[in-house]
PDB file of C-alpha atoms in Angstrom:
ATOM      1  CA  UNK A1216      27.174 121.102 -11.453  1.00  0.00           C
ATOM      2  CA  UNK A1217      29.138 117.971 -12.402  1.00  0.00           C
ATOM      3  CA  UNK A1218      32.093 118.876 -13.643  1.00  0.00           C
ATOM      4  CA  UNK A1219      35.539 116.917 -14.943  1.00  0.00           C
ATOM      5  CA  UNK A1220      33.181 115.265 -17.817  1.00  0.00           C
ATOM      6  CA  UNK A1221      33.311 117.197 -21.078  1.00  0.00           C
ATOM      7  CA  UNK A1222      32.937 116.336 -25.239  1.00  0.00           C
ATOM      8  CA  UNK A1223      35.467 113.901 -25.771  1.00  0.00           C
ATOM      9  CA  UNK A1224      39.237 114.284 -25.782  1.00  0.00           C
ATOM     10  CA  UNK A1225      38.909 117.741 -27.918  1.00  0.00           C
ATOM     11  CA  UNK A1226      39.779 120.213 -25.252  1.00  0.00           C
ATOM     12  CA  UNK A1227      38.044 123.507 -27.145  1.00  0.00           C
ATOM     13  CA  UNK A1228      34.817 121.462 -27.435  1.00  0.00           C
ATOM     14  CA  UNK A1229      35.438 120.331 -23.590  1.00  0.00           C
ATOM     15  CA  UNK A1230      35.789 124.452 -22.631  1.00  0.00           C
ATOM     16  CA  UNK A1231      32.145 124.974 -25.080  1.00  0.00           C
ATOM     17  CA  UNK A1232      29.908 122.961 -23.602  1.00  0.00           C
ATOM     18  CA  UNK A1233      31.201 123.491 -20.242  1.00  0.00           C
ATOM     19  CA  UNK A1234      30.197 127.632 -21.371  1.00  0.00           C
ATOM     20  CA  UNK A1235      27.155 126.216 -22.401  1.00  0.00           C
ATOM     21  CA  UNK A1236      26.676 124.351 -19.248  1.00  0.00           C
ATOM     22  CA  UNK A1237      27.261 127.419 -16.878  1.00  0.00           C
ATOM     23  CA  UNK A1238      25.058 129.499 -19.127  1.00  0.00           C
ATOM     24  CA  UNK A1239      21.914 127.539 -18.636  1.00  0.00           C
ATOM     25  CA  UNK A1240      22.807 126.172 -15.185  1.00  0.00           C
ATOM     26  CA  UNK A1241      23.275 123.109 -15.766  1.00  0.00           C
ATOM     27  CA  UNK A1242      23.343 119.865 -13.075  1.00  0.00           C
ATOM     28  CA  UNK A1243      25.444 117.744 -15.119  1.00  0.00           C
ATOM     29  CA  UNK A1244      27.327 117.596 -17.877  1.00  0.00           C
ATOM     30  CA  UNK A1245      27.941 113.938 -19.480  1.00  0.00           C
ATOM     31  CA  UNK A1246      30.142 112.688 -21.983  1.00  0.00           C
ATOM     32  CA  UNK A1247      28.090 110.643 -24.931  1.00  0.00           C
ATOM     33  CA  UNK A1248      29.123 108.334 -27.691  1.00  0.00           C
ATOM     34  CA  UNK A1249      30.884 111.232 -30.272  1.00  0.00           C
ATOM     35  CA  UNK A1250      28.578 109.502 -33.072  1.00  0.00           C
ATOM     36  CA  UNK A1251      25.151 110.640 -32.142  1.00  0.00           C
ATOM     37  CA  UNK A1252      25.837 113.426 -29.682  1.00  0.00           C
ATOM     38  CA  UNK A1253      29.335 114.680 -27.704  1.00  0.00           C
ATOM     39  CA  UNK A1254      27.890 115.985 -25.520  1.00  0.00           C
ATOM     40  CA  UNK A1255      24.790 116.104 -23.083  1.00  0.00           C
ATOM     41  CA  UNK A1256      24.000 118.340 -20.403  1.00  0.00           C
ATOM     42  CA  UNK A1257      21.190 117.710 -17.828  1.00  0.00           C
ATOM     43  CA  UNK A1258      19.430 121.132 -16.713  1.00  0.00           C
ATOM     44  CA  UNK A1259      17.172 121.051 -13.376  1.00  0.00           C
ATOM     45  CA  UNK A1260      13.778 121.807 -14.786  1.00  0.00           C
ATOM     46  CA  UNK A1261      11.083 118.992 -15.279  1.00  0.00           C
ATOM     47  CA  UNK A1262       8.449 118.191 -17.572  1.00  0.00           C
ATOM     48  CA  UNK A1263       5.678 116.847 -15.832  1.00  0.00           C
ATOM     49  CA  UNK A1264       3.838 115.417 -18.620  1.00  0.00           C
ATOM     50  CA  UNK A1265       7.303 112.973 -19.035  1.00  0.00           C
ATOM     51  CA  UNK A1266       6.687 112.220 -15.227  1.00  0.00           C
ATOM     52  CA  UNK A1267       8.888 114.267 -14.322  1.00  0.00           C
ATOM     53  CA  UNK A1268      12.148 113.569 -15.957  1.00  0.00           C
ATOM     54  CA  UNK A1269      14.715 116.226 -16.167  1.00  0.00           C
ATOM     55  CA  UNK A1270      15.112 118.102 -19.440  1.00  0.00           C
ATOM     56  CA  UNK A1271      18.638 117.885 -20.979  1.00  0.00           C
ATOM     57  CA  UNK A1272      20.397 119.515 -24.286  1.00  0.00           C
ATOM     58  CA  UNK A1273      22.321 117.318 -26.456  1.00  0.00           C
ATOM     59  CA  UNK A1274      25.089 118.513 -28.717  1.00  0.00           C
ATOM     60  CA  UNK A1275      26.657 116.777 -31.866  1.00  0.00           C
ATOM     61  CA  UNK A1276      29.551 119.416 -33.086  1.00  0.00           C
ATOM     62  CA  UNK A1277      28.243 118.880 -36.776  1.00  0.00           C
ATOM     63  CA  UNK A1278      24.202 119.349 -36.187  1.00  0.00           C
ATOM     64  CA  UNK A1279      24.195 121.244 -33.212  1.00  0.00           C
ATOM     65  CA  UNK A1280      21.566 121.236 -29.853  1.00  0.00           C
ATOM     66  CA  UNK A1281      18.871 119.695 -29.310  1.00  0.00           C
ATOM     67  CA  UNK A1282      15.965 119.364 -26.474  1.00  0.00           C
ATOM     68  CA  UNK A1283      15.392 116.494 -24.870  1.00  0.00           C
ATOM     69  CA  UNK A1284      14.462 114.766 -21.638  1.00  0.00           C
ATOM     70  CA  UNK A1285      16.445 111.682 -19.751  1.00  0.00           C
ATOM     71  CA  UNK A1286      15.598 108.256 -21.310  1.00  0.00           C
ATOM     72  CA  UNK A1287      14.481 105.371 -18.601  1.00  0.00           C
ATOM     73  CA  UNK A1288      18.562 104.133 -18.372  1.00  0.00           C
ATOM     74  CA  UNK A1289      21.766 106.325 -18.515  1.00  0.00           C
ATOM     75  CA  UNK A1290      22.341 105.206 -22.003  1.00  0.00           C
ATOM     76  CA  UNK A1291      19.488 106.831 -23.578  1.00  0.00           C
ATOM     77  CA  UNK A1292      18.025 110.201 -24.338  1.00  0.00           C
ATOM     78  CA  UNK A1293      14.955 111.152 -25.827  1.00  0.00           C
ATOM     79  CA  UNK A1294      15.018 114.182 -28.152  1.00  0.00           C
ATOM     80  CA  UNK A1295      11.375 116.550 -28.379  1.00  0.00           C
ATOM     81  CA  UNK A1296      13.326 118.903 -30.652  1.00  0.00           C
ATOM     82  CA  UNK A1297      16.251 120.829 -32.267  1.00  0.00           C
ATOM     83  CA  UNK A1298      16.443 124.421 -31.140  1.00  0.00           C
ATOM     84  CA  UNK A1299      17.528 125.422 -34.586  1.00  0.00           C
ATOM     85  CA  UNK A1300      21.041 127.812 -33.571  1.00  0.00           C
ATOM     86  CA  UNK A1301      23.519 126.154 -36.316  1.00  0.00           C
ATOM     87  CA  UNK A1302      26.143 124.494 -35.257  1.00  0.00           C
ATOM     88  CA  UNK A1303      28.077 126.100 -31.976  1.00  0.00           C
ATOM     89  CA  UNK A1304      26.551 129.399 -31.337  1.00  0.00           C
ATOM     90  CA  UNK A1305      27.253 131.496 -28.417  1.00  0.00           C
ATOM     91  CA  UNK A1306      26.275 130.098 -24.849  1.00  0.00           C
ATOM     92  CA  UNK A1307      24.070 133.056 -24.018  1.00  0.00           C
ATOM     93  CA  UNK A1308      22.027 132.073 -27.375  1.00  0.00           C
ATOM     94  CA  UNK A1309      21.228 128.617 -26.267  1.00  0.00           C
ATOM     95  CA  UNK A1310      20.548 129.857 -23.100  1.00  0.00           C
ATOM     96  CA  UNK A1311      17.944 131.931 -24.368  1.00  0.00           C
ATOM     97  CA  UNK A1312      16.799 129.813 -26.722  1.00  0.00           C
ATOM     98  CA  UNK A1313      16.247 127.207 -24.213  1.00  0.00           C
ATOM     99  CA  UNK A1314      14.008 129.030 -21.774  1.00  0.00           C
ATOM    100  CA  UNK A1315      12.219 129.804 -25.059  1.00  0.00           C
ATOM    101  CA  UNK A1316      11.685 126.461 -25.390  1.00  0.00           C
ATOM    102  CA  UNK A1317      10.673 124.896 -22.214  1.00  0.00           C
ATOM    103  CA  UNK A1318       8.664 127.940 -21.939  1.00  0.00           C
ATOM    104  CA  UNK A1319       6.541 127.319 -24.962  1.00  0.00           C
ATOM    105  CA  UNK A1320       6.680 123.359 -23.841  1.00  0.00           C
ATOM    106  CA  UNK A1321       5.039 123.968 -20.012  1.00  0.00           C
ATOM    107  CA  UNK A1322       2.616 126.275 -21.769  1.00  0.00           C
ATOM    108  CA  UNK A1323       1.769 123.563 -24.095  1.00  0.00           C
ATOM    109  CA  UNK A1324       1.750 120.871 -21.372  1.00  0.00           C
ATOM    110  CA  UNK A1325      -0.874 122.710 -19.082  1.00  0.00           C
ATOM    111  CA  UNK A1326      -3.248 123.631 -21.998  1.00  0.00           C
ATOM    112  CA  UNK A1327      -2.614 121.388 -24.833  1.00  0.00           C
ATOM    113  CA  UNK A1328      -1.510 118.109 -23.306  1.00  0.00           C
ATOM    114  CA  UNK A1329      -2.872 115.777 -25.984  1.00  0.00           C
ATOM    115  CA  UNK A1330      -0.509 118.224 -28.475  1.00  0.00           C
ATOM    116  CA  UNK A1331       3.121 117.860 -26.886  1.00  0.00           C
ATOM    117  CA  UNK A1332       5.536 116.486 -29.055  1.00  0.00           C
ATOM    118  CA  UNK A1333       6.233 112.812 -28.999  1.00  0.00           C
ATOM    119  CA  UNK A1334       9.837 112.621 -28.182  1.00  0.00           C
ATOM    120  CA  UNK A1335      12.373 110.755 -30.464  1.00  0.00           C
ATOM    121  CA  UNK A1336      14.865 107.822 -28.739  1.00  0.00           C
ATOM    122  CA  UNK A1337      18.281 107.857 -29.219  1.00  0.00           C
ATOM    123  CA  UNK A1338      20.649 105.075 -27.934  1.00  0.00           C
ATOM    124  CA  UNK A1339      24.621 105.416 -26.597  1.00  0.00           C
ATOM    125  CA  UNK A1340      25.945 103.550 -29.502  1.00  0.00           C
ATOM    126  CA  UNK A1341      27.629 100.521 -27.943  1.00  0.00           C
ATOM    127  CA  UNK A1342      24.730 100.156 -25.470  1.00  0.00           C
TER     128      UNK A1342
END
């Protein structure tokens, strides 16, 4: 994993997603904009149906994680959906939550294709 990047200059938010990032082994972790998320953290699996773009989690300390995958340039993200945890839970909780997810979602994209989500783009502010 990538480490040295964390959620701004807030060094108990820095330590939380870097939990976060070791509890759902995480590649990367990468700073954001602090407006639209602090935080995002790029996790090895793949969603073939998004040709194979890795799935990431993005945090924003006042609406907590979401599910996304990479956007087409650094400076995007595109969000399928929230995992609905509140706020900061516990790293083992998103971790859980998260296999949940992607579970459900490569279920989905093997029988269901025409019914995955449509993913929603968000933009680095600044970009």
């Amino acid at each position: 994993m990538s480490v040295g990047v964390g959620a701004g200059n807030d060094p108990d938010s820095s330590a939380y997603v870097f939990a976060v990032a070791r509890a759902v082994n995480a590649e990367t972790i990468r700073r954001w904009d602090e407006v639209s998320f602090d935080a995002v953290i790029v996790v090895s699996k793949q969603f073939r149906y998004y040709g194979g773009r890795r799935i990431l989690l993005a945090w924003n300390r006042h609406f907590g994680w979401s599910l996304g995958i990479e956007g087409q340039c650094p400076d995007r993200v595109l969000i399928i959906c929230g995992l609905g945890l509140g706020r900061q839970p516990q790293p083992e909780c998103i971790a859980d939550r998260t296999d949940e997810v992607i579970a459900d979602l490569l279920h989905l994209e093997c029988r269901s294709p025409d019914r995955f989500p449509v993913p929603t783009v968000v933009h680095r502010r600044g970009a």
